[in-house]
Every structure is written in C-alpha cells, then in structure tokens.
C-alpha cells in the first residue's frame, strides 16, 4: 500500500475501532475490505465525499433479544438472540442464522458486513444481514432444538418478512432447524411465504440449496485453475469441517476428479491418504447429519489417522478448501500450506484465514479465492429459492446447477476484472471492489438516508 493510502486506512480503522470497541472479528473484516477499497475510493471522489465506506460499516439496525426455553428436564434456559440488519441498499436483508456458543455481536457484525459484499457479487438483488444465538445444539435432543427454534422465532418473526429480511442457515442451523423456524413463523404470522431459505422441498425449498455453498466453492476453485490452463482433475485436496459446506465441497471435488484426504470438526481431523470416496462420504453424511457424531469415528471405522485437537493444514496438498469456521488458517498454517506446495485456496467458510495468512497467500501470488466470492454460491441459490417462491414454481436440479455454475463463473470474472494486477489476480481486491460498487452506487442514488 502506498503511504498516503495506508494513512487513510489507519485513520479509518481508528474510527471503526473507537465506534466498536472490543469487536475484533468485525475490525478484521472491515480492515480487509478497507485495504482493498481505499485506493478505489481515493480515485473516485464521489464515494469519498458521500462517506460511503463509513456508512457501510454502520449496520442499518441491530436487534438483540432474550430467548427463554425449557429443556427436557424442566429447567428454564436463557439464551441471547440477535439479528444484524446490515444494509438493504440493493434488496431485502439476506443472510444466515448461526447457533454456536461463541456467537457474539462482533462475529455477527463481521458476518453481516461480509454478506453485503457477497450478496452484491452474486448479481442478485439481496442486501446483507446475519443473525443467531449463543445456543449450542450439540448434545440437545430434537425436542429441545425445536423448543429453542420456536422461542427464537417468536421474537424474530416481527423483524423479518419476504420483502424485508429473509434469513437462512449457517453453522448449527441446517435443514432441521430451518424447518422448526419456518413452522413457527407460519403459525404466528399466519402466512405461508418465502420468509426463510433452505426450506424442505415439500414446503417451498429449492433443489441444490443444500449442496450450493460446497459445490460453488469447488466451482470457484475450478474457475481459478482454468484461468491458468489447469483443472482440479488429479489434484490432492485438504478440506476442513465436516458439516454442510465441507460435505458438498468433497462431493463436487470428487465429481471433478480430485482426491480429498482430510476432514475435521472442532475436536480434530482425520487423514485418509487413500482418499475419501463416495461410499466414505455417505458414511460422513450419516455420521454428521443423522447420528450427529464426531469425525473421530470415521478414523475408527475406516482405520486411518486421527489427530485430536489439530487442524489439517500441515498435510501436504495442492488445494485447500477451508469449510469450518473463521480464523482457522493462521499465519503458521498458511506458511505450512505454501511450504508443502499448496497453490489453490478456495474458502467455503467465512473469513477462515487470518490477515497474516491472507497476506502470505497474496505475497506468494497463489490462486486465493476469499470466502465472499468463493462461498457465494449458497446465498445465490437462496436468492433463486426466493425467486421460485415468488413465482410459485420449481426449477429442476439441472437448471439450478447450471445457474449456480454460471453465477460462480460471473463472480470469478468480476474478481478478475477488478483484481487483475498484471502478473496475478488479487481475488480479495477484486471481490471487495466489485461488491462495493453496486451497493455504493445504490446508496449514492438514494441521497443521505
Ligand atoms: P455446519 O454447522 O454444518 O458445520 C460446521 C463445521 O465446522 C462442523 O464440522 C464443525 O465442527 C466445524 N466447526 C464449527 N466451529 C468450529 C470451531 N470453532 N473450530 C473448529 N471447527 C469448527 O456449518 P456450515 O457447513 O453451514 O458452515 C461452515 C462455514 O461455512 C461457516 O464459516 C459458515 O459461515 C460458512 N458458510 C456457510 C454457508 C451455508 O450455506 N451453510 C454459506 C456460506 C458460508 P463441530 O461439529 O465439532 O462443531
């Protein structure tokens, strides 16, 4: 960064940190965007004069509420629920709901902020939001999860709507939780509308939505490789996570001829040098989605290595697909990946790489697709679910997969247009600038609102 730009970023970040004390994940997400956008804003006075970047870092509104529910033993439990409605300049608020004990305002603000740029990149008319609760679904019975979802929706329902704010799933919120949330919304709002996405197929859901984030992340990796005359065929991939995004990233990587050798959860990772084939993947889906077990059981079942308390980034590979959570690739992990020959990173998770790790990937000019571009396939198909709900029709699996692939190609193209540095593509700058322009232009058109 040139000195003057660096000084502007520093000044800007001081203000962000003062306004949002202690929110380190949010600061990190804003810093990453500010570094990319500042040179562009300095060259385009209209955005600077209208203070667009400052306005974009302040959410439209934040709703925080108490969630009371009763566990299976008759104990009253109290959790905190949130919805951060970040920006609706280009469409209704849209973004997932996360249930995890670590959920905090900082995490939801980082996710909501990223979502604004991601949704803009998809080319669909969606604003950005994120919500959730510090509720841990692990170890809870189905009935406890149902009661929690009902209590959560009993407050949330008055703040959302098909033309206002359309939540979806995220960590800890999958098909089961979306069904409970939708059932409660339908009951208390007395209307059947597309107010949530990721719904079951019997009640307005879309084909390919479950698969979309993982598939999209792999399509993005393939696009990056294609741009260098290469492909995923025969490549060795390391994947983290074993939830929704990881499972379908593995599935699509197999379709495209890659070999996947790791998966993880919050307790550790498995290393299967023979590769996770389709049969093993079906075992993982059953283990994680039905039995809700631990990835350690995979190693016991198939007789491979399990590394307790570790992440898979020290395993040699050419392609890394982080699909678990934020900040799971630190500087030392990024260095290990690079030292072992990894040259493609496509982020299924949101902000899985720390600033230090990201700087290393960029310095080494590898094919590095940041989450807001690489994992945008999920929200893109959510957007298509909203379209199908409004039109009261359902597209086929093939139509939707083609649309998803096409959207990922378009996102890749936009990143190349705005991130081309001559000898390499900086996909971080590309995604940030391309996502920014559409939202910023809409905000400029509205005047000061
Ligand atoms: P799931 O809840 O289905 O799976 C999450 C996976 O990540 C699990 O394997 C979980 O392990 C692991 N994990 C969660 N927290 C941690 C942690 N603190 N440390 C290590 N591992 C952890 O979530 P998704 O697959 O839906 O989401 C994964 C990532 O993808 C998130 O970053 C999410 O924001 C992002 N994303 C998801 C989209 C979607 O459509 N679902 C869309 C775009 C992005 P364990 O079971 O032990 O908790």
Coordinates of C-alpha atoms and ligand atoms in Angstrom, one line a residue:
X1 CA 0.0 0.0 0.0
X2 CA 1.3 3.5 -0.8
X3 CA 1.9 5.6 2.3
X4 CA -1.0 8.1 1.8
X5 CA -3.5 5.2 1.3
X6 CA -2.0 3.4 4.3
X7 CA -2.5 6.5 6.4
X8 CA -6.1 6.8 5.3
X9 CA -6.8 3.1 6.2
X10 CA -5.2 3.7 9.6
X11 CA -7.3 6.7 10.3
X12 CA -10.5 5.0 9.1
X13 CA -9.8 1.9 11.2
X14 CA -9.2 4.1 14.3
X15 CA -12.7 5.4 13.9
X16 CA -14.1 1.9 13.4
X17 CA -12.3 0.6 16.5
X18 CA -13.5 3.5 18.6
X19 CA -17.1 3.1 17.5
X20 CA -17.0 -0.7 18.0
X21 CA -14.7 -1.4 21.0
X22 CA -13.5 -5.0 21.5
X23 CA -15.2 -6.3 18.4
X24 CA -12.0 -7.9 17.0
X25 CA -13.6 -10.1 14.3
X26 CA -15.6 -7.1 13.0
X27 CA -12.4 -5.0 12.9
X28 CA -10.6 -7.7 11.0
X29 CA -13.4 -8.0 8.3
X30 CA -13.6 -4.2 7.9
X31 CA -9.8 -3.8 7.7
X32 CA -9.6 -6.4 4.9
X33 CA -12.2 -4.5 2.9
X34 CA -10.8 -1.1 3.7
X35 CA -7.3 -2.1 2.4
X36 CA -8.8 -3.1 -0.9
X37 CA -11.4 -0.3 -1.3
X38 CA -9.4 2.8 -0.1
X39 CA -7.3 3.2 -3.3
X40 CA -10.5 2.9 -5.3
X41 CA -12.4 5.4 -3.1
X42 CA -9.5 7.9 -3.2
X43 CA -9.6 7.7 -7.1
X44 CA -13.4 8.2 -7.1
X45 CA -14.2 11.3 -5.1
X46 CA -18.0 10.8 -5.3
X47 CA -17.7 7.8 -2.9
X48 CA -15.3 9.6 -0.6
X49 CA -17.4 12.8 -0.4
X50 CA -20.6 10.9 0.4
X51 CA -18.7 8.9 3.1
X52 CA -20.0 5.7 1.6
X53 CA -17.4 3.4 3.3
X54 CA -18.1 4.9 6.7
X55 CA -21.8 4.5 6.2
X56 CA -21.3 0.9 5.1
X57 CA -19.6 0.0 8.3
X58 CA -22.5 1.0 10.4
X59 CA -25.4 -1.5 10.4
X60 CA -28.8 -0.2 9.5
X61 CA -30.1 -1.7 12.8
X62 CA -29.3 -4.5 15.3
X63 CA -32.0 -6.4 17.2
X64 CA -30.9 -8.2 20.4
X65 CA -33.4 -10.3 22.3
X66 CA -33.8 -12.8 25.1
X67 CA -34.7 -16.4 24.2
X68 CA -36.3 -18.4 27.0
X69 CA -37.0 -22.1 26.6
X70 CA -37.4 -25.2 28.7
X71 CA -35.1 -28.2 28.5
X72 CA -36.0 -31.9 28.7
X73 CA -35.6 -31.9 32.5
X74 CA -38.0 -29.0 33.0
X75 CA -35.2 -26.4 33.6
X76 CA -35.7 -22.9 32.3
X77 CA -32.8 -21.9 30.0
X78 CA -31.9 -18.3 28.8
X79 CA -30.0 -17.5 25.7
X80 CA -29.4 -14.3 23.7
X81 CA -30.7 -13.9 20.1
X82 CA -29.5 -11.4 17.5
X83 CA -30.3 -10.1 14.0
X84 CA -27.9 -7.7 12.5
X85 CA -29.6 -6.0 9.5
X86 CA -26.6 -4.5 7.9
X87 CA -27.5 -3.0 4.6
X88 CA -30.6 -3.2 2.3
X89 CA -29.4 -0.8 -0.5
X90 CA -29.8 -3.4 -3.2
X91 CA -32.5 -5.7 -1.9
X92 CA -34.1 -7.2 1.2
X93 CA -31.8 -8.2 4.0
X94 CA -30.4 -11.7 3.5
X95 CA -28.0 -13.9 5.5
X96 CA -27.8 -16.9 7.7
X97 CA -28.6 -17.7 11.3
X98 CA -25.8 -19.2 13.4
X99 CA -26.3 -21.3 16.6
X100 CA -23.0 -21.7 18.4
X101 CA -21.8 -21.0 21.9
X102 CA -19.2 -18.5 20.6
X103 CA -21.8 -16.3 18.8
X104 CA -21.3 -12.6 19.8
X105 CA -22.2 -9.3 18.3
X106 CA -18.6 -9.0 16.9
X107 CA -18.9 -12.3 15.0
X108 CA -22.4 -11.5 13.6
X109 CA -21.3 -8.0 12.6
X110 CA -18.3 -9.4 10.7
X111 CA -20.6 -11.9 9.0
X112 CA -23.3 -9.3 8.2
X113 CA -20.7 -6.9 6.8
X114 CA -19.1 -9.6 4.6
X115 CA -22.6 -10.7 3.5
X116 CA -23.3 -7.2 2.0
X117 CA -20.4 -7.6 -0.4
X118 CA -21.0 -11.2 -1.1
X119 CA -24.7 -10.8 -2.0
X120 CA -23.8 -7.9 -4.3
X121 CA -21.3 -10.1 -6.1
X122 CA -23.9 -12.7 -6.9
X123 CA -25.6 -10.2 -9.2
X124 CA -29.0 -10.9 -7.4
X125 CA -31.0 -8.2 -5.6
X126 CA -30.1 -9.0 -2.0
X127 CA -29.0 -6.9 0.9
X128 CA -26.8 -8.2 3.8
X129 CA -27.7 -9.4 7.3
X130 CA -26.7 -12.1 9.8
X131 CA -28.3 -13.4 13.0
X132 CA -28.0 -16.2 15.5
X133 CA -27.8 -17.1 19.2
X134 CA -25.3 -18.3 21.7
X135 CA -27.1 -21.6 21.8
X136 CA -25.2 -24.9 21.4
X137 CA -27.3 -27.6 19.5
X138 CA -24.6 -30.2 20.3
X139 CA -26.0 -32.7 22.8
X140 CA -29.5 -31.3 22.7
X141 CA -32.5 -33.6 21.9
X142 CA -34.6 -32.9 18.8
X143 CA -37.4 -31.6 21.1
X144 CA -35.0 -29.2 22.8
X145 CA -33.8 -27.9 19.5
X146 CA -37.4 -27.5 18.4
X147 CA -38.4 -25.6 21.5
X148 CA -35.4 -23.3 21.2
X149 CA -36.2 -22.6 17.5
X150 CA -39.8 -21.8 18.3
X151 CA -38.8 -19.4 21.2
X152 CA -36.2 -17.8 18.9
X153 CA -38.7 -17.2 16.1
X154 CA -41.4 -16.0 18.5
X155 CA -39.4 -12.7 18.8
X156 CA -37.6 -12.7 15.4
X157 CA -40.8 -13.0 13.3
X158 CA -41.8 -9.4 13.9
X159 CA -38.5 -8.2 12.3
X160 CA -38.4 -10.3 9.1
X161 CA -40.5 -10.9 6.0
X162 CA -40.3 -12.0 2.4
X163 CA -39.7 -8.4 1.2
X164 CA -37.9 -7.2 4.3
X165 CA -35.4 -9.8 5.7
X166 CA -35.0 -13.4 4.6
X167 CA -32.8 -15.5 6.9
X168 CA -31.2 -18.9 6.1
X169 CA -28.9 -21.4 7.8
X170 CA -25.3 -21.3 8.9
X171 CA -23.2 -23.1 11.5
X172 CA -25.6 -25.1 13.7
X173 CA -28.6 -24.3 11.6
X174 CA -29.4 -26.8 9.0
X175 CA -32.5 -28.4 7.5
X176 CA -33.9 -29.5 10.8
X177 CA -33.6 -26.0 12.4
X178 CA -34.9 -24.2 9.3
X179 CA -38.0 -26.4 9.3
X180 CA -38.7 -25.7 13.0
X181 CA -38.2 -22.0 12.4
X182 CA -40.4 -21.9 9.3
X183 CA -43.1 -23.9 11.1
X184 CA -43.2 -21.4 13.9
X185 CA -43.2 -18.4 11.6
X186 CA -46.0 -19.8 9.6
X187 CA -48.0 -20.4 12.7
X188 CA -47.6 -17.0 14.3
X189 CA -47.6 -14.8 11.2
X190 CA -50.5 -16.8 9.7
X191 CA -49.0 -16.7 6.3
X192 CA -47.1 -19.1 4.0
X193 CA -44.4 -17.1 2.3
X194 CA -40.7 -17.5 1.4
X195 CA -39.5 -15.8 4.6
X196 CA -36.7 -18.3 5.1
X197 CA -34.5 -20.1 2.6
X198 CA -33.0 -23.6 2.9
X199 CA -36.5 -25.0 3.4
X200 CA -37.5 -28.6 2.8
X201 CA -38.6 -29.5 -0.7
X202 CA -42.2 -30.2 0.4
X203 CA -42.7 -26.6 1.6
X204 CA -41.1 -24.2 -0.8
X205 CA -37.4 -25.3 -0.7
X206 CA -35.2 -25.3 -3.7
X207 CA -33.2 -28.2 -5.2
X208 CA -29.4 -27.7 -4.9
X209 CA -29.7 -25.3 -2.0
X210 CA -28.2 -27.8 0.4
X211 CA -25.3 -28.5 -1.9
X212 CA -24.8 -24.9 -3.2
X213 CA -22.1 -23.5 -0.9
X214 CA -19.8 -26.5 -1.1
X215 CA -20.4 -27.0 -4.9
X216 CA -19.9 -23.3 -5.5
X217 CA -16.7 -23.2 -3.6
X218 CA -15.3 -26.1 -5.8
X219 CA -16.6 -24.4 -9.0
X220 CA -14.7 -21.3 -7.9
X221 CA -11.5 -23.3 -7.4
X222 CA -12.0 -24.9 -10.9
X223 CA -12.5 -21.4 -12.5
X224 CA -9.3 -20.1 -10.9
X225 CA -7.4 -23.2 -12.1
X226 CA -8.9 -22.9 -15.6
X227 CA -7.7 -19.3 -15.8
X228 CA -4.2 -20.8 -15.6
X229 CA -5.0 -23.6 -18.1
X230 CA -5.2 -26.1 -15.3
X231 CA -8.0 -28.0 -13.5
X232 CA -8.9 -29.9 -10.3
X233 CA -8.5 -33.3 -12.0
X234 CA -5.9 -35.3 -10.2
X235 CA -5.3 -32.6 -7.5
X236 CA -4.9 -33.5 -3.9
X237 CA -7.3 -31.5 -1.7
X238 CA -7.3 -30.9 2.1
X239 CA -10.8 -30.0 3.4
X240 CA -11.6 -28.7 6.9
X241 CA -15.0 -29.1 8.6
X242 CA -17.4 -32.0 8.1
X243 CA -20.7 -30.1 8.1
X244 CA -22.9 -28.9 5.3
X245 CA -20.3 -26.9 3.3
X246 CA -17.5 -29.5 3.7
X247 CA -19.6 -32.5 2.7
X248 CA -20.7 -30.9 -0.6
X249 CA -17.3 -29.5 -1.3
X250 CA -16.0 -33.1 -1.1
X251 CA -18.8 -34.3 -3.3
X252 CA -18.1 -31.8 -6.1
X253 CA -14.3 -32.2 -5.8
X254 CA -14.9 -36.0 -6.4
X255 CA -17.1 -35.2 -9.4
X256 CA -14.3 -33.1 -10.9
X257 CA -11.7 -35.8 -10.4
X258 CA -9.8 -34.5 -7.3
X259 CA -8.7 -36.6 -4.4
X260 CA -9.7 -35.4 -0.9
X261 CA -7.6 -36.7 2.1
X262 CA -8.9 -34.8 5.2
X263 CA -12.0 -33.7 7.1
X264 CA -12.3 -32.2 10.5
X265 CA -14.6 -31.0 13.3
X266 CA -14.0 -28.8 16.3
X267 CA -12.3 -31.8 18.1
X268 CA -9.7 -32.8 15.5
X269 CA -9.1 -34.0 11.9
X270 CA -8.9 -37.3 10.0
X271 CA -6.2 -38.0 7.4
X272 CA -7.1 -40.7 4.9
X273 CA -4.2 -41.0 2.4
X274 CA -6.3 -43.3 0.2
X275 CA -8.9 -40.6 -0.3
X276 CA -12.4 -40.1 0.8
X277 CA -14.5 -41.8 -1.9
X278 CA -18.3 -41.6 -2.4
X279 CA -19.0 -44.5 0.0
X280 CA -17.0 -42.9 2.7
X281 CA -18.6 -39.6 2.1
X282 CA -22.1 -41.2 2.6
X283 CA -20.8 -42.5 5.9
X284 CA -19.8 -38.9 6.9
X285 CA -23.2 -37.6 5.9
X286 CA -24.9 -40.2 8.0
X287 CA -22.5 -39.7 10.9
X288 CA -22.9 -35.9 11.0
X289 CA -26.4 -35.3 9.8
X290 CA -28.3 -38.2 11.3
X291 CA -26.3 -39.6 14.2
X292 CA -24.6 -36.2 15.0
X293 CA -21.4 -38.0 15.9
X294 CA -17.7 -36.9 15.9
X295 CA -15.3 -37.2 13.0
X296 CA -13.0 -39.3 15.1
X297 CA -15.5 -42.2 14.4
X298 CA -14.5 -42.0 10.7
X299 CA -10.9 -42.9 11.6
X300 CA -12.1 -45.8 13.9
X301 CA -14.4 -47.1 11.2
X302 CA -12.1 -46.9 8.2
X303 CA -8.8 -47.4 10.1
X304 CA -7.0 -44.1 9.2
X305 CA -5.2 -41.5 11.3
X306 CA -7.0 -39.1 13.6
X307 CA -5.3 -36.0 15.1
X308 CA -7.0 -34.8 18.2
X309 CA -7.1 -31.0 18.7
X310 CA -5.4 -30.2 15.4
X311 CA -6.3 -28.7 12.1
X312 CA -5.3 -30.3 8.7
X313 CA -3.1 -27.5 7.2
X314 CA 0.2 -29.3 7.7
X315 CA -0.9 -32.2 5.5
X316 CA 0.8 -31.7 2.0
X317 CA -1.7 -30.8 -0.7
X318 CA -2.1 -28.7 -3.8
X319 CA -5.6 -27.4 -3.0
X320 CA -7.0 -26.3 0.4
X321 CA -10.7 -25.9 1.0
X322 CA -11.3 -24.4 4.5
X323 CA -15.0 -25.2 5.2
X324 CA -15.3 -25.0 9.0
X325 CA -15.1 -21.5 10.7
X326 CA -13.4 -18.1 10.9
X327 CA -9.7 -17.7 11.6
X328 CA -8.9 -21.4 11.2
X329 CA -5.9 -20.7 9.0
X330 CA -3.4 -18.7 10.9
X331 CA -0.1 -17.3 9.6
X332 CA 1.9 -20.5 10.6
X333 CA -0.8 -22.7 8.9
X334 CA -0.6 -20.6 5.7
X335 CA 3.2 -21.0 5.7
X336 CA 2.9 -24.8 6.1
X337 CA 0.4 -24.9 3.2
X338 CA 2.7 -22.9 1.0
X339 CA 5.9 -24.8 2.0
X340 CA 4.2 -28.1 1.1
X341 CA 3.2 -26.9 -2.3
X342 CA -0.4 -25.7 -1.9
X343 CA -1.2 -23.2 -4.7
X344 CA -5.0 -23.0 -4.6
X345 CA -7.1 -21.9 -1.6
X346 CA -10.9 -21.6 -2.1
X347 CA -12.8 -20.6 1.1
X348 CA -16.0 -22.4 1.8
X349 CA -16.1 -20.8 5.3
X350 CA -16.4 -17.1 6.1
X351 CA -13.1 -15.4 6.8
X352 CA -11.3 -18.7 7.6
X353 CA -7.9 -17.1 7.0
X354 CA -6.4 -14.5 9.4
X355 CA -4.9 -11.3 8.0
X356 CA -1.4 -12.7 8.4
X357 CA -2.3 -15.8 6.5
X358 CA -4.1 -13.8 3.8
X359 CA -1.0 -11.6 3.3
X360 CA 1.2 -14.6 2.8
X361 CA -1.2 -16.1 0.2
X362 CA -1.2 -12.8 -1.7
X363 CA 2.5 -12.3 -1.4
X364 CA 3.1 -15.7 -2.9
X365 CA 0.6 -14.9 -5.7
X366 CA -1.3 -18.2 -5.4
X367 CA -4.9 -18.7 -6.5
X368 CA -6.6 -17.5 -3.4
X369 CA -10.4 -17.1 -3.5
X370 CA -11.7 -15.3 -0.4
X371 CA -15.0 -16.5 1.1
X372 CA -17.1 -13.6 0.0
X373 CA -16.5 -14.8 -3.6
X374 CA -15.8 -18.5 -3.2
X375 CA -18.7 -19.3 -0.9
X376 CA -21.3 -17.0 -2.5
X377 CA -23.0 -20.0 -4.2
X378 CA -25.1 -20.7 -1.1
X379 CA -26.7 -17.3 -0.9
X380 CA -27.0 -17.2 -4.7
X381 CA -29.2 -20.4 -4.7
X382 CA -31.1 -18.9 -1.7
X383 CA -31.8 -16.0 -4.0
X384 CA -33.1 -18.4 -6.6
X385 CA -35.2 -20.1 -3.9
X386 CA -36.8 -16.6 -3.2
X387 CA -37.5 -16.2 -7.0
X388 CA -39.1 -19.6 -7.2
X389 CA -41.2 -18.9 -4.1
X390 CA -42.4 -15.6 -5.6
X391 CA -43.2 -17.2 -9.0
X392 CA -44.7 -20.3 -7.3
X393 CA -42.7 -22.7 -9.4
X394 CA -39.8 -25.0 -9.0
X395 CA -36.8 -25.3 -11.3
X396 CA -35.1 -28.7 -11.9
X397 CA -31.9 -29.8 -10.4
X398 CA -30.1 -29.5 -13.7
X399 CA -31.4 -26.0 -14.3
X400 CA -30.3 -24.9 -10.8
X401 CA -26.9 -26.5 -11.0
X402 CA -26.3 -24.7 -14.4
X403 CA -27.5 -21.4 -12.9
X404 CA -25.1 -21.9 -9.9
X405 CA -22.2 -22.7 -12.1
X406 CA -23.0 -19.7 -14.3
X407 CA -23.1 -17.4 -11.2
X408 CA -19.8 -18.7 -9.9
X409 CA -18.3 -18.0 -13.4
X410 CA -19.6 -14.5 -13.3
X411 CA -18.3 -13.8 -9.8
X412 CA -14.9 -15.1 -10.9
X413 CA -15.0 -12.9 -13.9
X414 CA -15.8 -9.8 -11.8
X415 CA -12.9 -10.6 -9.4
X416 CA -10.6 -10.8 -12.4
X417 CA -11.8 -7.5 -13.8
X418 CA -11.3 -5.6 -10.6
X419 CA -8.4 -7.6 -9.1
X420 CA -6.1 -8.0 -12.1
X421 CA -2.6 -6.9 -11.1
X422 CA -0.8 -7.8 -14.4
X423 CA 1.2 -10.8 -13.2
X424 CA -1.6 -12.2 -11.0
X425 CA -5.2 -11.8 -9.9
X426 CA -5.7 -10.5 -6.4
X427 CA -9.2 -12.0 -5.8
X428 CA -9.5 -10.2 -2.5
X429 CA -9.3 -6.8 -4.1
X430 CA -11.4 -7.9 -7.0
X431 CA -14.2 -9.3 -4.8
X432 CA -14.2 -6.2 -2.5
X433 CA -14.2 -3.6 -5.2
X434 CA -16.8 -5.4 -7.4
X435 CA -19.1 -6.0 -4.4
X436 CA -18.7 -2.4 -3.2
X437 CA -19.5 -0.6 -6.5
X438 CA -23.1 -1.8 -6.8
X439 CA -24.0 -1.1 -3.2
X440 CA -22.2 2.2 -3.2
X441 CA -24.0 3.4 -6.4
X442 CA -27.4 2.5 -4.9
X443 CA -26.6 4.4 -1.7
X444 CA -25.4 7.4 -3.7
X445 CA -28.6 7.4 -5.7
X446 CA -30.8 7.5 -2.5
X447 CA -29.1 10.6 -1.1
X448 CA -28.5 10.7 2.6
X449 CA -30.7 8.1 4.1
Ligands
LIG1 P1 -22.2 -26.7 9.9 O1 -22.7 -26.4 11.3 O2 -22.9 -27.7 9.0 O3 -20.7 -27.3 10.0 C1 -19.7 -26.6 10.7 C2 -18.4 -27.5 10.7 O4 -17.3 -26.7 11.2 C3 -18.5 -28.6 11.6 O5 -17.7 -29.7 11.2 C4 -18.0 -28.0 12.9 O6 -17.5 -29.0 13.9 C5 -16.8 -27.2 12.4 N1 -16.6 -26.1 13.3 C6 -17.5 -25.1 13.8 N2 -17.0 -24.3 14.7 C7 -15.7 -24.7 14.8 C8 -14.6 -24.2 15.5 N3 -14.7 -23.1 16.3 N4 -13.4 -24.8 15.4 C9 -13.3 -25.9 14.5 N5 -14.3 -26.4 13.8 C10 -15.5 -25.8 13.9 O7 -21.9 -25.3 9.2 P2 -21.7 -25.0 7.7 O8 -21.1 -26.1 7.0 O9 -23.0 -24.5 7.2 O10 -20.8 -23.7 7.8 C11 -19.3 -23.8 7.7 C12 -18.8 -22.5 7.3 O11 -19.3 -22.1 6.0 C13 -19.1 -21.3 8.2 O12 -18.0 -20.4 8.3 C14 -20.2 -20.6 7.6 O13 -20.4 -19.3 7.9 C15 -19.8 -20.8 6.1 N6 -20.9 -20.6 5.1 C16 -22.0 -21.5 5.2 C17 -23.0 -21.4 4.2 C18 -24.1 -22.3 4.2 O14 -24.9 -22.3 3.2 N7 -24.3 -23.2 5.1 C19 -23.0 -20.3 3.2 C20 -21.7 -19.5 3.2 C21 -20.8 -19.7 4.2 P3 -18.4 -29.4 15.1 O15 -19.4 -30.3 14.6 O16 -17.4 -30.0 16.1 O17 -18.9 -28.1 15.7

